[in-house]
């Protein structure tokens, strides 16, 4: 606490697909490969942001898909050693500003109901639980877990 970490946030390009895949693999049981990220980034209305303390130390990402006036957070992850430094909070705020700039007035996502860290992050940014999807997430070890659907109006409240 009290450490002031400078955070760099930049938009990802197609050339960043391998980095996005590497980050995704360190954060999730079922990883998306570089080809998947290239296809996602090529979709109309999609964008991704990367964050880190320097350009050579990008440790977190967020992937957004816009459809009309809605923006969906499709994935967000931070490499283990870089967690608790504000990278995800910065990415959510930056992505929400960019989605608003691109015409969205609402942003939503799904996260596992047992992911207390994600729930705290999103609720701290002004997201409210808007529903659930029963047994949405399969787990390699253990039974499926419900997803909480979280939604917020843009702009997000300042935290």
mmCIF file of C-alpha atoms in Angstrom:
data_model
loop_
_atom_site.group_PDB
_atom_site.id
_atom_site.type_symbol
_atom_site.label_atom_id
_atom_site.label_comp_id
_atom_site.label_asym_id
_atom_site.label_seq_id
_atom_site.Cartn_x
_atom_site.Cartn_y
_atom_site.Cartn_z
ATOM 1 C CA UNK A 1 0.000 0.000 0.000
ATOM 2 C CA UNK A 2 1.176 3.482 -0.757
ATOM 3 C CA UNK A 3 3.333 2.379 -3.678
ATOM 4 C CA UNK A 4 2.561 4.533 -6.684
ATOM 5 C CA UNK A 5 2.943 2.364 -9.757
ATOM 6 C CA UNK A 6 2.922 4.070 -13.134
ATOM 7 C CA UNK A 7 0.741 2.103 -15.533
ATOM 8 C CA UNK A 8 0.989 2.133 -19.312
ATOM 9 C CA UNK A 9 -2.192 1.217 -21.222
ATOM 10 C CA UNK A 10 -2.216 0.873 -25.003
ATOM 11 C CA UNK A 11 -4.443 -0.596 -27.682
ATOM 12 C CA UNK A 12 -3.420 -4.040 -28.903
ATOM 13 C CA UNK A 13 -2.783 -4.641 -32.600
ATOM 14 C CA UNK A 14 -2.977 -7.878 -34.596
ATOM 15 C CA UNK A 15 0.777 -8.201 -34.023
ATOM 16 C CA UNK A 16 0.022 -8.512 -30.295
ATOM 17 C CA UNK A 17 -2.048 -11.710 -30.794
ATOM 18 C CA UNK A 18 0.785 -13.995 -29.534
ATOM 19 C CA UNK A 19 1.226 -11.824 -26.423
ATOM 20 C CA UNK A 20 -2.531 -11.816 -25.795
ATOM 21 C CA UNK A 21 -2.587 -15.626 -26.156
ATOM 22 C CA UNK A 22 0.360 -15.964 -23.749
ATOM 23 C CA UNK A 23 -1.330 -13.737 -21.165
ATOM 24 C CA UNK A 24 -4.636 -15.601 -21.583
ATOM 25 C CA UNK A 25 -2.890 -18.959 -21.078
ATOM 26 C CA UNK A 26 -1.358 -17.808 -17.783
ATOM 27 C CA UNK A 27 -4.771 -16.657 -16.500
ATOM 28 C CA UNK A 28 -7.287 -19.286 -17.636
ATOM 29 C CA UNK A 29 -7.657 -23.088 -17.663
ATOM 30 C CA UNK A 30 -8.918 -23.051 -21.264
ATOM 31 C CA UNK A 31 -6.593 -20.768 -23.182
ATOM 32 C CA UNK A 32 -7.308 -19.000 -26.461
ATOM 33 C CA UNK A 33 -4.528 -19.217 -29.041
ATOM 34 C CA UNK A 34 -3.022 -16.413 -31.135
ATOM 35 C CA UNK A 35 -5.255 -17.310 -34.100
ATOM 36 C CA UNK A 36 -8.335 -16.893 -31.911
ATOM 37 C CA UNK A 37 -7.143 -13.447 -30.826
ATOM 38 C CA UNK A 38 -6.443 -12.461 -34.444
ATOM 39 C CA UNK A 39 -9.989 -13.489 -35.421
ATOM 40 C CA UNK A 40 -11.486 -11.653 -32.423
ATOM 41 C CA UNK A 41 -9.507 -8.475 -33.150
ATOM 42 C CA UNK A 42 -10.568 -8.607 -36.807
ATOM 43 C CA UNK A 43 -14.264 -8.511 -35.845
ATOM 44 C CA UNK A 44 -16.067 -5.246 -36.414
ATOM 45 C CA UNK A 45 -16.365 -3.442 -33.064
ATOM 46 C CA UNK A 46 -13.668 -5.453 -31.274
ATOM 47 C CA UNK A 47 -10.669 -4.005 -29.523
ATOM 48 C CA UNK A 48 -8.181 -5.062 -26.888
ATOM 49 C CA UNK A 49 -6.025 -3.078 -24.493
ATOM 50 C CA UNK A 50 -2.768 -4.115 -22.856
ATOM 51 C CA UNK A 51 -1.341 -2.792 -19.593
ATOM 52 C CA UNK A 52 1.914 -2.955 -17.717
ATOM 53 C CA UNK A 53 4.497 -0.864 -15.986
ATOM 54 C CA UNK A 54 6.496 -0.479 -19.225
ATOM 55 C CA UNK A 55 6.024 -1.320 -22.914
ATOM 56 C CA UNK A 56 8.288 -4.371 -22.454
ATOM 57 C CA UNK A 57 6.449 -5.534 -19.321
ATOM 58 C CA UNK A 58 2.837 -5.780 -20.509
ATOM 59 C CA UNK A 59 1.206 -8.032 -17.935
ATOM 60 C CA UNK A 60 -2.568 -7.632 -18.381
ATOM 61 C CA UNK A 61 -5.189 -7.414 -21.119
ATOM 62 C CA UNK A 62 -8.863 -6.729 -21.724
ATOM 63 C CA UNK A 63 -10.879 -7.700 -24.802
ATOM 64 C CA UNK A 64 -14.054 -5.774 -25.708
ATOM 65 C CA UNK A 65 -16.761 -6.414 -28.309
ATOM 66 C CA UNK A 66 -19.140 -3.589 -29.213
ATOM 67 C CA UNK A 67 -22.606 -4.238 -30.642
ATOM 68 C CA UNK A 68 -24.760 -1.160 -31.083
ATOM 69 C CA UNK A 69 -24.886 0.756 -27.822
ATOM 70 C CA UNK A 70 -23.564 -2.172 -25.754
ATOM 71 C CA UNK A 71 -20.001 -3.170 -25.004
ATOM 72 C CA UNK A 72 -19.129 -6.612 -23.680
ATOM 73 C CA UNK A 73 -15.989 -7.416 -21.741
ATOM 74 C CA UNK A 74 -15.146 -10.767 -23.312
ATOM 75 C CA UNK A 75 -12.005 -11.435 -21.306
ATOM 76 C CA UNK A 76 -9.760 -9.733 -18.755
ATOM 77 C CA UNK A 77 -6.644 -11.168 -17.215
ATOM 78 C CA UNK A 78 -3.527 -10.214 -15.282
ATOM 79 C CA UNK A 79 -0.417 -12.380 -15.032
ATOM 80 C CA UNK A 80 -0.059 -13.673 -11.455
ATOM 81 C CA UNK A 81 3.002 -11.695 -10.277
ATOM 82 C CA UNK A 82 1.494 -8.417 -11.579
ATOM 83 C CA UNK A 83 -1.810 -8.765 -9.728
ATOM 84 C CA UNK A 84 -2.922 -6.259 -7.073
ATOM 85 C CA UNK A 85 -1.072 -3.379 -8.794
ATOM 86 C CA UNK A 86 -4.127 -1.734 -10.375
ATOM 87 C CA UNK A 87 -3.635 -3.033 -13.908
ATOM 88 C CA UNK A 88 -7.110 -4.595 -14.214
ATOM 89 C CA UNK A 89 -8.773 -1.549 -12.643
ATOM 90 C CA UNK A 90 -6.981 0.689 -15.153
ATOM 91 C CA UNK A 91 -7.930 -1.574 -18.047
ATOM 92 C CA UNK A 92 -11.620 -1.617 -17.082
ATOM 93 C CA UNK A 93 -11.662 2.188 -16.788
ATOM 94 C CA UNK A 94 -9.740 2.682 -20.064
ATOM 95 C CA UNK A 95 -11.885 0.172 -21.965
ATOM 96 C CA UNK A 96 -15.075 1.785 -20.655
ATOM 97 C CA UNK A 97 -13.868 5.227 -21.815
ATOM 98 C CA UNK A 98 -12.989 3.830 -25.256
ATOM 99 C CA UNK A 99 -16.326 1.996 -25.538
ATOM 100 C CA UNK A 100 -18.143 5.237 -24.656
ATOM 101 C CA UNK A 101 -16.056 7.105 -27.247
ATOM 102 C CA UNK A 102 -17.099 4.466 -29.814
ATOM 103 C CA UNK A 103 -20.799 4.956 -29.036
ATOM 104 C CA UNK A 104 -21.633 2.473 -26.274
ATOM 105 C CA UNK A 105 -23.791 3.599 -23.370
ATOM 106 C CA UNK A 106 -23.692 0.314 -21.433
ATOM 107 C CA UNK A 107 -21.041 -2.275 -20.661
ATOM 108 C CA UNK A 108 -21.557 -5.816 -19.421
ATOM 109 C CA UNK A 109 -19.767 -9.092 -18.757
ATOM 110 C CA UNK A 110 -20.110 -12.491 -17.169
ATOM 111 C CA UNK A 111 -17.867 -13.826 -14.423
ATOM 112 C CA UNK A 112 -17.974 -16.903 -12.239
ATOM 113 C CA UNK A 113 -19.982 -16.364 -9.059
ATOM 114 C CA UNK A 114 -17.069 -17.792 -7.044
ATOM 115 C CA UNK A 115 -14.580 -15.260 -8.501
ATOM 116 C CA UNK A 116 -14.680 -12.840 -5.569
ATOM 117 C CA UNK A 117 -11.701 -10.821 -6.845
ATOM 118 C CA UNK A 118 -13.418 -10.118 -10.189
ATOM 119 C CA UNK A 119 -16.746 -9.368 -8.517
ATOM 120 C CA UNK A 120 -15.060 -6.856 -6.195
ATOM 121 C CA UNK A 121 -13.206 -5.219 -9.103
ATOM 122 C CA UNK A 122 -16.345 -4.761 -11.206
ATOM 123 C CA UNK A 123 -18.640 -3.746 -8.366
ATOM 124 C CA UNK A 124 -16.010 -1.218 -7.272
ATOM 125 C CA UNK A 125 -16.193 0.281 -10.782
ATOM 126 C CA UNK A 126 -19.979 0.625 -10.562
ATOM 127 C CA UNK A 127 -21.187 -2.621 -12.120
ATOM 128 C CA UNK A 128 -24.357 -4.188 -10.703
ATOM 129 C CA UNK A 129 -25.379 -7.832 -10.841
ATOM 130 C CA UNK A 130 -28.120 -8.007 -13.499
ATOM 131 C CA UNK A 131 -28.722 -11.748 -13.688
ATOM 132 C CA UNK A 132 -27.093 -15.160 -13.801
ATOM 133 C CA UNK A 133 -26.446 -18.087 -16.106
ATOM 134 C CA UNK A 134 -26.737 -21.419 -14.249
ATOM 135 C CA UNK A 135 -23.757 -23.776 -14.617
ATOM 136 C CA UNK A 136 -22.235 -21.509 -17.289
ATOM 137 C CA UNK A 137 -18.565 -22.249 -16.584
ATOM 138 C CA UNK A 138 -17.289 -25.803 -16.800
ATOM 139 C CA UNK A 139 -14.297 -26.570 -14.613
ATOM 140 C CA UNK A 140 -11.555 -29.085 -15.249
ATOM 141 C CA UNK A 141 -11.753 -30.014 -11.572
ATOM 142 C CA UNK A 142 -15.162 -29.839 -9.983
ATOM 143 C CA UNK A 143 -18.742 -29.148 -10.975
ATOM 144 C CA UNK A 144 -19.853 -26.313 -13.304
ATOM 145 C CA UNK A 145 -20.174 -22.846 -11.764
ATOM 146 C CA UNK A 146 -22.877 -20.231 -12.328
ATOM 147 C CA UNK A 147 -22.007 -16.987 -14.076
ATOM 148 C CA UNK A 148 -23.029 -13.621 -12.672
ATOM 149 C CA UNK A 149 -24.018 -11.106 -15.355
ATOM 150 C CA UNK A 150 -22.795 -7.625 -14.416
ATOM 151 C CA UNK A 151 -23.832 -4.428 -16.152
ATOM 152 C CA UNK A 152 -22.964 -0.734 -15.837
ATOM 153 C CA UNK A 153 -24.040 2.463 -17.566
ATOM 154 C CA UNK A 154 -21.328 4.538 -19.220
ATOM 155 C CA UNK A 155 -19.449 6.546 -18.250
ATOM 156 C CA UNK A 156 -18.364 4.473 -15.272
ATOM 157 C CA UNK A 157 -18.281 6.284 -11.966
ATOM 158 C CA UNK A 158 -14.858 7.565 -10.981
ATOM 159 C CA UNK A 159 -13.150 5.476 -8.310
#
